[in-house]
mmCIF file of C-alpha atoms in Angstrom:
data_model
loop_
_atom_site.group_PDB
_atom_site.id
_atom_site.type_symbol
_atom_site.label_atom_id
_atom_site.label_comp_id
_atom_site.label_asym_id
_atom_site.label_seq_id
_atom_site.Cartn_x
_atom_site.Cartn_y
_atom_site.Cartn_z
ATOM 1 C CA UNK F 1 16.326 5.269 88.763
ATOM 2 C CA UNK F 2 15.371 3.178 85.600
ATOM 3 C CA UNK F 3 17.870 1.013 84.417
ATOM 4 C CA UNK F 4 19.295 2.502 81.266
ATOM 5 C CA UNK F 5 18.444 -0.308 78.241
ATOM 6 C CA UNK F 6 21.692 -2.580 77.119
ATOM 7 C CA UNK F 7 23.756 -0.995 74.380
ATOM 8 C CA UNK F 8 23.283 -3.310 70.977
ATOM 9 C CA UNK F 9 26.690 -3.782 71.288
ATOM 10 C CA UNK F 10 26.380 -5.706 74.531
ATOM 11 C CA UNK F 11 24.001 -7.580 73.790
ATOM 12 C CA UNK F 12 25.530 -11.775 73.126
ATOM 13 C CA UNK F 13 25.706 -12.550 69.233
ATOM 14 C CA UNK F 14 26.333 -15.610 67.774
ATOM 15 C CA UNK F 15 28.465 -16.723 64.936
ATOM 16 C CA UNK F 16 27.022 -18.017 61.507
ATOM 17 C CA UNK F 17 28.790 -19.723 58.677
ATOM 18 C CA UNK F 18 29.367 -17.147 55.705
ATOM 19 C CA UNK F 19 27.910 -18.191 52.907
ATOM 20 C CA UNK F 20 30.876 -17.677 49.451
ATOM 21 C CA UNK F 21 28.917 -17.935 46.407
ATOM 22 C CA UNK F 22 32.451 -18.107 44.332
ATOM 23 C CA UNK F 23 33.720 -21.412 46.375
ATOM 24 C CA UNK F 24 30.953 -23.226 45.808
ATOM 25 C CA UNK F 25 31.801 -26.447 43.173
ATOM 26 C CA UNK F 26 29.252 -26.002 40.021
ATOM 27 C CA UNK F 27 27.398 -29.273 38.290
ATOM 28 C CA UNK F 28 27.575 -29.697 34.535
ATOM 29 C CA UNK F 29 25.096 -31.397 33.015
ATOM 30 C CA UNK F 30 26.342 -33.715 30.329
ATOM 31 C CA UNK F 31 24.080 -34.685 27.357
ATOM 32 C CA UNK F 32 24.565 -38.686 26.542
ATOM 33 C CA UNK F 33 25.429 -38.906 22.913
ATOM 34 C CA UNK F 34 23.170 -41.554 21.045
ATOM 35 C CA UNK F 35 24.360 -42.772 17.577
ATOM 36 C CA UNK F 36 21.912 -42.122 14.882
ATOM 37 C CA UNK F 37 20.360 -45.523 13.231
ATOM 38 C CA UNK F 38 21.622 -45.644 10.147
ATOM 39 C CA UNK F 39 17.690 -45.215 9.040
ATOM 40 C CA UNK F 40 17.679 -42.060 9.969
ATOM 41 C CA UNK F 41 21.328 -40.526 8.190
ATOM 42 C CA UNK F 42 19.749 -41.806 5.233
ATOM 43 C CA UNK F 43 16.916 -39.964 5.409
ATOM 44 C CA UNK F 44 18.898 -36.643 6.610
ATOM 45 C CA UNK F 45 21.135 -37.277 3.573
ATOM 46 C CA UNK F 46 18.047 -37.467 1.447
ATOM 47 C CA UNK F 47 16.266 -34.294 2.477
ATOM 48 C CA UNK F 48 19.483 -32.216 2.216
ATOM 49 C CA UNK F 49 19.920 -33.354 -0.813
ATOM 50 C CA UNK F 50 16.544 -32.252 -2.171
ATOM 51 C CA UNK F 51 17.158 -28.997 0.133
ATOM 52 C CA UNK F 52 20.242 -28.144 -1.888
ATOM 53 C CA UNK F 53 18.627 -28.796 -5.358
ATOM 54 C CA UNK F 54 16.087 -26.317 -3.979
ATOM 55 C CA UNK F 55 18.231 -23.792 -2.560
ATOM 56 C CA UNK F 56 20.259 -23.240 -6.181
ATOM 57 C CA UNK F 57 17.123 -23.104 -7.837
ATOM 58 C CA UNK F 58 15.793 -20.252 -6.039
ATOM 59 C CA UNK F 59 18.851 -18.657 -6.589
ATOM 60 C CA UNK F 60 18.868 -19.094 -9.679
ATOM 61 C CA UNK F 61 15.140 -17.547 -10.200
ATOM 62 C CA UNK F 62 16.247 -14.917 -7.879
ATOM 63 C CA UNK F 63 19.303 -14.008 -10.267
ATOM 64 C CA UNK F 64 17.146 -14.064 -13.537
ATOM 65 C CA UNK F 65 14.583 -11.604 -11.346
ATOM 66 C CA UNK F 66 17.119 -9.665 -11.039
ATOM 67 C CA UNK F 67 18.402 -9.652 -14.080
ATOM 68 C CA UNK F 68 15.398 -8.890 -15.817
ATOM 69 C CA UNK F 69 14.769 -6.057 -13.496
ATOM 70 C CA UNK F 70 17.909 -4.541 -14.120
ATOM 71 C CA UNK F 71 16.763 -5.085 -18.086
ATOM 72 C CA UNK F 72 13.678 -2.953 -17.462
ATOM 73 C CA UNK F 73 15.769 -0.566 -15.686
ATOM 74 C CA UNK F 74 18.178 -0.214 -18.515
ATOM 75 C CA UNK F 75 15.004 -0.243 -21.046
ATOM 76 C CA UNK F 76 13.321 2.932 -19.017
ATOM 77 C CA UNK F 77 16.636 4.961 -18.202
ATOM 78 C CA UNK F 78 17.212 8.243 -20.005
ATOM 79 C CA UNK F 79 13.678 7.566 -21.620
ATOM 80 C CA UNK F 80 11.063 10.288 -20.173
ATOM 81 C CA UNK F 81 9.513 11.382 -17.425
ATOM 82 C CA UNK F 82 6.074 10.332 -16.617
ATOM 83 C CA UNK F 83 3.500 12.884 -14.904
ATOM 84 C CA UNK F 84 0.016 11.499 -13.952
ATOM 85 C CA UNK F 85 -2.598 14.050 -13.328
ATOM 86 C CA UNK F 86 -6.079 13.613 -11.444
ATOM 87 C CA UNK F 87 -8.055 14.884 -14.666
ATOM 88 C CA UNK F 88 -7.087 16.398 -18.207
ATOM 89 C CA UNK F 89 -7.430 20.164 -17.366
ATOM 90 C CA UNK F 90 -4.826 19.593 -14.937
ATOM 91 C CA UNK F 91 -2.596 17.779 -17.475
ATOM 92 C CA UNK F 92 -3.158 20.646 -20.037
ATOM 93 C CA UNK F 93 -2.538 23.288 -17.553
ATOM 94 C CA UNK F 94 0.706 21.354 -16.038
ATOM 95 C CA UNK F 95 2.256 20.844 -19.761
ATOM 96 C CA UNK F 96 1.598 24.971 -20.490
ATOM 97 C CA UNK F 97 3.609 25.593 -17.179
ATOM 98 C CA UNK F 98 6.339 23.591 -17.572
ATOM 99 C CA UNK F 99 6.909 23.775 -21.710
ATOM 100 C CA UNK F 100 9.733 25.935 -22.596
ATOM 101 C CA UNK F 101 8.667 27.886 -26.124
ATOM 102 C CA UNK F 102 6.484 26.069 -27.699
ATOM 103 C CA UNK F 103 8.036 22.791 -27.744
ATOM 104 C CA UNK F 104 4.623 20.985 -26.524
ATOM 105 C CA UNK F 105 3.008 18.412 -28.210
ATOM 106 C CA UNK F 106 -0.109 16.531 -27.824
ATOM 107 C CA UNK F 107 -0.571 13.166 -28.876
ATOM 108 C CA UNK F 108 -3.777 11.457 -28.642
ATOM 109 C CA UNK F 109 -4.675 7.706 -27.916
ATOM 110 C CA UNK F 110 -7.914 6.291 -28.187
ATOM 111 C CA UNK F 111 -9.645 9.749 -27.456
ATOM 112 C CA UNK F 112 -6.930 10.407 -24.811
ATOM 113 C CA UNK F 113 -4.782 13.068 -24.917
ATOM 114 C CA UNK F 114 -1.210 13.621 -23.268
ATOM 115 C CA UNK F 115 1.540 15.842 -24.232
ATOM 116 C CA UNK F 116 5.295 15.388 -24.613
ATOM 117 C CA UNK F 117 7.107 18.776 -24.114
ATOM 118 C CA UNK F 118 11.211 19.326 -22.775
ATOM 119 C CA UNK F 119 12.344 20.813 -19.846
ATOM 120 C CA UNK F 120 15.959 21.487 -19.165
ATOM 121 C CA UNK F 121 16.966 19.185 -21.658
ATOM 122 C CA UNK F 122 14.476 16.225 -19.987
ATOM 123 C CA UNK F 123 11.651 14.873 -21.754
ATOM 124 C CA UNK F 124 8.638 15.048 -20.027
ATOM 125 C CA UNK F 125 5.189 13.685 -20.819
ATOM 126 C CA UNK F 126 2.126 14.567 -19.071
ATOM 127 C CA UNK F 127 -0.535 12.249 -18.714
ATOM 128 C CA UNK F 128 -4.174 12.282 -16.899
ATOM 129 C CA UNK F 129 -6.893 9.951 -15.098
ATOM 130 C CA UNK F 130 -10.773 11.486 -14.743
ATOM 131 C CA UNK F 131 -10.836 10.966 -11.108
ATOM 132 C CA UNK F 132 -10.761 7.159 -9.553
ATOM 133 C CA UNK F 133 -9.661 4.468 -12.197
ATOM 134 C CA UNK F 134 -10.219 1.699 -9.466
ATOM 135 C CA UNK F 135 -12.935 0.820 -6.794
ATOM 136 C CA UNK F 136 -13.584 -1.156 -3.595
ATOM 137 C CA UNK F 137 -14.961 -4.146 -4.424
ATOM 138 C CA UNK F 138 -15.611 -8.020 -3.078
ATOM 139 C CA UNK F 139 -12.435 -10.349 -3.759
ATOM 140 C CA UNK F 140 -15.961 -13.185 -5.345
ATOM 141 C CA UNK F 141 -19.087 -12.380 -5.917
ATOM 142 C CA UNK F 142 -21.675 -13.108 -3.070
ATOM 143 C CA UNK F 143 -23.931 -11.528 -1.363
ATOM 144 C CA UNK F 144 -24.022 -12.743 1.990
ATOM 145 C CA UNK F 145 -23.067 -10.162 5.303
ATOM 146 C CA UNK F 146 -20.915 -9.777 6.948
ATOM 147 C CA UNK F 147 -18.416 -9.992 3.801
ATOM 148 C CA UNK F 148 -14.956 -8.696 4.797
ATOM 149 C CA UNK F 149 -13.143 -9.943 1.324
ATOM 150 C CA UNK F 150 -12.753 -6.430 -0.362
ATOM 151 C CA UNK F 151 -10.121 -5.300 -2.500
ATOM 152 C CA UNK F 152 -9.130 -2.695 -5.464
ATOM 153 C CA UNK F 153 -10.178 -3.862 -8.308
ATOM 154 C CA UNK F 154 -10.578 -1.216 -12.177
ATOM 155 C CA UNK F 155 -13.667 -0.034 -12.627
ATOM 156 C CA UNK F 156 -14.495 -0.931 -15.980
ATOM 157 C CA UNK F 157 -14.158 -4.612 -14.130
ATOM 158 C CA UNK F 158 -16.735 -3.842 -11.637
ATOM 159 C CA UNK F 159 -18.732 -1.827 -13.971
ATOM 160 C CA UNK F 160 -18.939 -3.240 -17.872
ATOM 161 C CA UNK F 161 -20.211 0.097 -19.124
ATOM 162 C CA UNK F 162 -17.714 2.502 -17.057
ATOM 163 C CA UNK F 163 -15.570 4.645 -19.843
ATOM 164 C CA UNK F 164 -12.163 5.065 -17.648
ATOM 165 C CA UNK F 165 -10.457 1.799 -19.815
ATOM 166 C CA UNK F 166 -9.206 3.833 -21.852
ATOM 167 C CA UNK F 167 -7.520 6.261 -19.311
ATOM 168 C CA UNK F 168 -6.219 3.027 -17.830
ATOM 169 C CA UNK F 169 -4.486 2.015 -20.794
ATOM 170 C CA UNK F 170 -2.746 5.243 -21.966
ATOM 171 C CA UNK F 171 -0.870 5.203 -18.666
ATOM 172 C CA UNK F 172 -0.434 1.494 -18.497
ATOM 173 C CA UNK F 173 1.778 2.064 -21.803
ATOM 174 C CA UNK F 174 3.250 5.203 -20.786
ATOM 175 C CA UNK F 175 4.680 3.698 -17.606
ATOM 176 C CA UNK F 176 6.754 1.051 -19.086
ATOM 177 C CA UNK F 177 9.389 2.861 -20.272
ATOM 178 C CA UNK F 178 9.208 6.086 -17.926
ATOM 179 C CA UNK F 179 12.757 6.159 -16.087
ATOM 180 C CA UNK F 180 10.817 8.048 -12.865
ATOM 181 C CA UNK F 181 7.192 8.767 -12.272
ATOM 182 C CA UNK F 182 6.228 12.003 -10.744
ATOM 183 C CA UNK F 183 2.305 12.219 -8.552
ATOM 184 C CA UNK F 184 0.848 15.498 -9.908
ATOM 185 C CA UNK F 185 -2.919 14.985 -8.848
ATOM 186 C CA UNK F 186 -4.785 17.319 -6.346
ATOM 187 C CA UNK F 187 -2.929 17.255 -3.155
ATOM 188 C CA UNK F 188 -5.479 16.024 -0.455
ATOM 189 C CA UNK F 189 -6.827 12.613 0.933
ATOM 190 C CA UNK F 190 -8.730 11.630 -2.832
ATOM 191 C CA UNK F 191 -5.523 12.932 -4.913
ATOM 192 C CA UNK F 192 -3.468 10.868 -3.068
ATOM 193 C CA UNK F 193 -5.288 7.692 -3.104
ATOM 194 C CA UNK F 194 -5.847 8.092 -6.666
ATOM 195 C CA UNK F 195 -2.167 8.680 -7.854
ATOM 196 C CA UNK F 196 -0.930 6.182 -5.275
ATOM 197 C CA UNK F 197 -3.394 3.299 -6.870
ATOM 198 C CA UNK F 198 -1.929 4.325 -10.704
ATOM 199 C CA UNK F 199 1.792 3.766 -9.186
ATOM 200 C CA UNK F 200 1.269 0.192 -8.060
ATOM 201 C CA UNK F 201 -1.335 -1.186 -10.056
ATOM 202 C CA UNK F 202 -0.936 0.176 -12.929
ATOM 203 C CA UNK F 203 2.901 1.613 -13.236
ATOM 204 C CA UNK F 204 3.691 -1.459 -11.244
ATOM 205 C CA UNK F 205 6.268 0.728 -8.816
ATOM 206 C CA UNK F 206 6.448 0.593 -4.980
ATOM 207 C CA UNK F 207 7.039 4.139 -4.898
ATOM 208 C CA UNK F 208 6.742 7.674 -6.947
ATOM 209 C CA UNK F 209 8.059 11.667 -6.738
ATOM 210 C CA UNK F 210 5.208 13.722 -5.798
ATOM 211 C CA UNK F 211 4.445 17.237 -6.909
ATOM 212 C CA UNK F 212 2.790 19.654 -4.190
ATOM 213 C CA UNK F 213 1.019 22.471 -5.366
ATOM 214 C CA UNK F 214 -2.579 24.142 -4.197
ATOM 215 C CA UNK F 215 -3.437 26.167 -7.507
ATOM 216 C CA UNK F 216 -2.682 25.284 -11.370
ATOM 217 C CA UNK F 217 -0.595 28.788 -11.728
ATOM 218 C CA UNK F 218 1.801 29.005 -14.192
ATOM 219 C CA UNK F 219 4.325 29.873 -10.996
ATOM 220 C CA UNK F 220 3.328 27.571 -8.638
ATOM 221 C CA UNK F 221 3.604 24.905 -10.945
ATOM 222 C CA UNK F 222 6.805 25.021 -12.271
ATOM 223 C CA UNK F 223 7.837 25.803 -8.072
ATOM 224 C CA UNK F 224 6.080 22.293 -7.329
ATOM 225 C CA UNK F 225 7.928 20.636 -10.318
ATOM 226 C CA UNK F 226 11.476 21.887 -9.631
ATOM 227 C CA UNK F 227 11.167 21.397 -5.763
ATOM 228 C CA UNK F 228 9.280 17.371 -6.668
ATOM 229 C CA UNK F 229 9.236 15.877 -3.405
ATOM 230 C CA UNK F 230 10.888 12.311 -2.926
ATOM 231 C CA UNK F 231 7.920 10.553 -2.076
ATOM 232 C CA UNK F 232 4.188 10.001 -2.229
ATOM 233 C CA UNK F 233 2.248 11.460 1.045
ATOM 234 C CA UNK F 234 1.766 8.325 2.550
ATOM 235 C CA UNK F 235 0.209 9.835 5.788
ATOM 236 C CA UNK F 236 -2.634 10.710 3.010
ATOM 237 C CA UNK F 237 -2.315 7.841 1.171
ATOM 238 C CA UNK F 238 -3.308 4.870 3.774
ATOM 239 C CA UNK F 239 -5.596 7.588 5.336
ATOM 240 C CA UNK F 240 -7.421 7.625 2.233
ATOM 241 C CA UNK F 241 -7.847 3.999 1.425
ATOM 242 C CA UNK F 242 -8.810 3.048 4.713
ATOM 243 C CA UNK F 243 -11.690 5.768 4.183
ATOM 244 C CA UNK F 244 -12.895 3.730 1.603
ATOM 245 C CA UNK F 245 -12.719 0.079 2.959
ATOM 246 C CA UNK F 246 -14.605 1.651 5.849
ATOM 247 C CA UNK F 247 -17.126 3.033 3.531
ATOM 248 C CA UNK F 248 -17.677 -0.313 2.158
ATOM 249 C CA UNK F 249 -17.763 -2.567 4.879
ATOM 250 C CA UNK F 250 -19.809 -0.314 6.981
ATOM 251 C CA UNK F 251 -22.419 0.900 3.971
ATOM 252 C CA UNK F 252 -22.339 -2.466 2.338
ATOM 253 C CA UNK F 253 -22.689 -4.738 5.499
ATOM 254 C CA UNK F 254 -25.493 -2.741 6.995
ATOM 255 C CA UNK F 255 -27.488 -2.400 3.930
ATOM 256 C CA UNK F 256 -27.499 -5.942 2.872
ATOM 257 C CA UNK F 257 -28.630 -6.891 6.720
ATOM 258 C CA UNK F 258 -31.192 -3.814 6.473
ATOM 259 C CA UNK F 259 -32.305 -4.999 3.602
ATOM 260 C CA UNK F 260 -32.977 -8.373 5.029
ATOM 261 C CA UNK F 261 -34.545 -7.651 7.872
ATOM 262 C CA UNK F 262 -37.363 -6.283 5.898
ATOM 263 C CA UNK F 263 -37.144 -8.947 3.986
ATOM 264 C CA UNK F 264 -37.780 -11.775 7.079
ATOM 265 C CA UNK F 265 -41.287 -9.148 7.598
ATOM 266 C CA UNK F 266 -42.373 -10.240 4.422
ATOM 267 C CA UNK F 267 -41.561 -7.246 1.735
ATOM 268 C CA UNK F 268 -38.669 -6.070 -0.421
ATOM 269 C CA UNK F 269 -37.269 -2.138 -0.687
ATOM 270 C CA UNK F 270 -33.659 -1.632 -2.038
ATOM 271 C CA UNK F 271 -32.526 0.432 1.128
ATOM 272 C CA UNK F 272 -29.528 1.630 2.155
ATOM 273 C CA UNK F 273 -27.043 2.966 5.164
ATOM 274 C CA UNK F 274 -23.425 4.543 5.486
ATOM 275 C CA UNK F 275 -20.957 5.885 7.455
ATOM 276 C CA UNK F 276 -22.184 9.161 7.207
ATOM 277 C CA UNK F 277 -25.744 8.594 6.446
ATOM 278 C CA UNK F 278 -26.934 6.110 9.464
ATOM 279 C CA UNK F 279 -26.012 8.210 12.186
ATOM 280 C CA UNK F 280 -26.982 11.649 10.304
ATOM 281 C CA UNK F 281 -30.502 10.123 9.929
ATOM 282 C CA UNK F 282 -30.603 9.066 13.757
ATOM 283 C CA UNK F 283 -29.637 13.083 14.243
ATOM 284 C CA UNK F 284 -32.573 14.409 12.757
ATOM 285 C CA UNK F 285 -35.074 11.375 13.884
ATOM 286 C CA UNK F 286 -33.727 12.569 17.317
ATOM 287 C CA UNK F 287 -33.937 16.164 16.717
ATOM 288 C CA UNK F 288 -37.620 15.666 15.014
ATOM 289 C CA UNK F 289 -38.608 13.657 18.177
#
């Protein structure tokens, strides 16, 4: 018969060492202190010094920032409500709606019209743009490509004959001594961007109350007004300014090199491609072919 394999526990072990982690004797490694030449505690004692004289001065601007802010706060509280509308039928319509009797009035400023009118005992005034009152533009003039130095700049500064000054002003003095700011233009990517562009660059705010409403009914408006939300949409918002730097950098960029490669073959045509445009062209050459 086979010989039946050796049980493990038969078979000869041998001893090891066991290894304690927790008795083994640690090195500390011990930094040699060098004294400073005396060269260089006068130069520490210089710079902290001129470090300290800096520190109380920016606290010091930062305290009159503060306190002017807090001025301007003061100045605006209990004053009016400001509501900024994307054109002045809206405005008109929004003023009817929320009027109690007939406690409206309309003021007018250099051919624009707003209206102050009370609500619950708060004064509101309505105010309006006429659709964009800024536009994508290059930060310098130039017209080299690719150019990637856009911002927002007013139109009437990009365009010297545009007629939306005006609109730009009225709310410019308006918004100084508003005590909130309320969004009221059309609620979609465009509104947004428009109303959001009047808050900082023009109201100078961070932030505004935002009126939601799909129709300029009577009902619906005074819902949207009474149930303001907090915010702007910022979701719309950033959606809608990106929209437009892409539309600029895409149908600017293009166009300028389109333009110049008929150029280098020896003739000139104003000619022009978007984001849309390009590829819908390509589409029907495609489709004709």
């Amino acid at each position: 018969m086979p010989k039946k394999p050796a049980s493990p526990l038969s078979v000869e072990t041998k001893e090891y060492l066991v290894f304690d982690p927790s008795d083994v004797k640690k090195t500390v490694e011990i930094v040699e202190k060098v004294k400073p030449a005396r060269e260089d505690i006068e130069i520490v004692e210089r710079k902290g010094k001129v470090l300290k004289k800096k520190k109380i001065t920016a606290v010091k601007k930062e305290v009159s920032v503060l306190s002017k802010e807090r001025d301007e706060s003061a100045k605006r509280a209990g004053k009016y409500i400001l509501i900024i509308t994307e054109k002045p039928q809206a405005a008109a319509k929004i003023a009817s709606a929320l009027s109690e009797g007939t406690d409206k009035k309309i003021n007018n400023q250099q051919g624009v019209s707003y209206y102050e009118l009370t609500r619950k005992n708060r004064k509101i005034i309505v105010a309006c743009a006429v659709g964009h009152l800024f536009t994508v533009a290059q930060t310098k003039k130039s017209s080299d490509y690719p150019n990637f130095d856009v911002t927002w700049k007013p139109n009437f500064e990009v365009d010297k004959k545009d007629f939306t000054r005006k609109y730009y002003v009225v709310i410019q003095k308006l918004a100084k001594h508003a005590s909130e700011i309320v969004v009221a233009t059309d609620f979609d990517v465009e509104g947004e961007v428009i109303g959001y562009n009047i808050v900082r660059f023009i109201a100078k705010r961070d932030n505004a109350k935002r009126m939601k409403f799909s129709s300029l009914t009577e009902g619906e408006l005074q819902d949207s007004f009474e149930n303001v939300k907090p915010t702007i949409e910022w979701g719309q918002a950033i959606a809608g300014e990106t929209r437009h730097f892409i539309d600029w950098l895409y149908g600017i960029n293009l166009s300028r090199a389109l333009m110049h490669a008929i150029k280098s073959a020896g003739k000139f045509k104003i000619m022009s491609i978007g984001r849309v445009q390009g590829p819908t062209l390509k589409l029907i050459v495609d489709k004709e072919k």
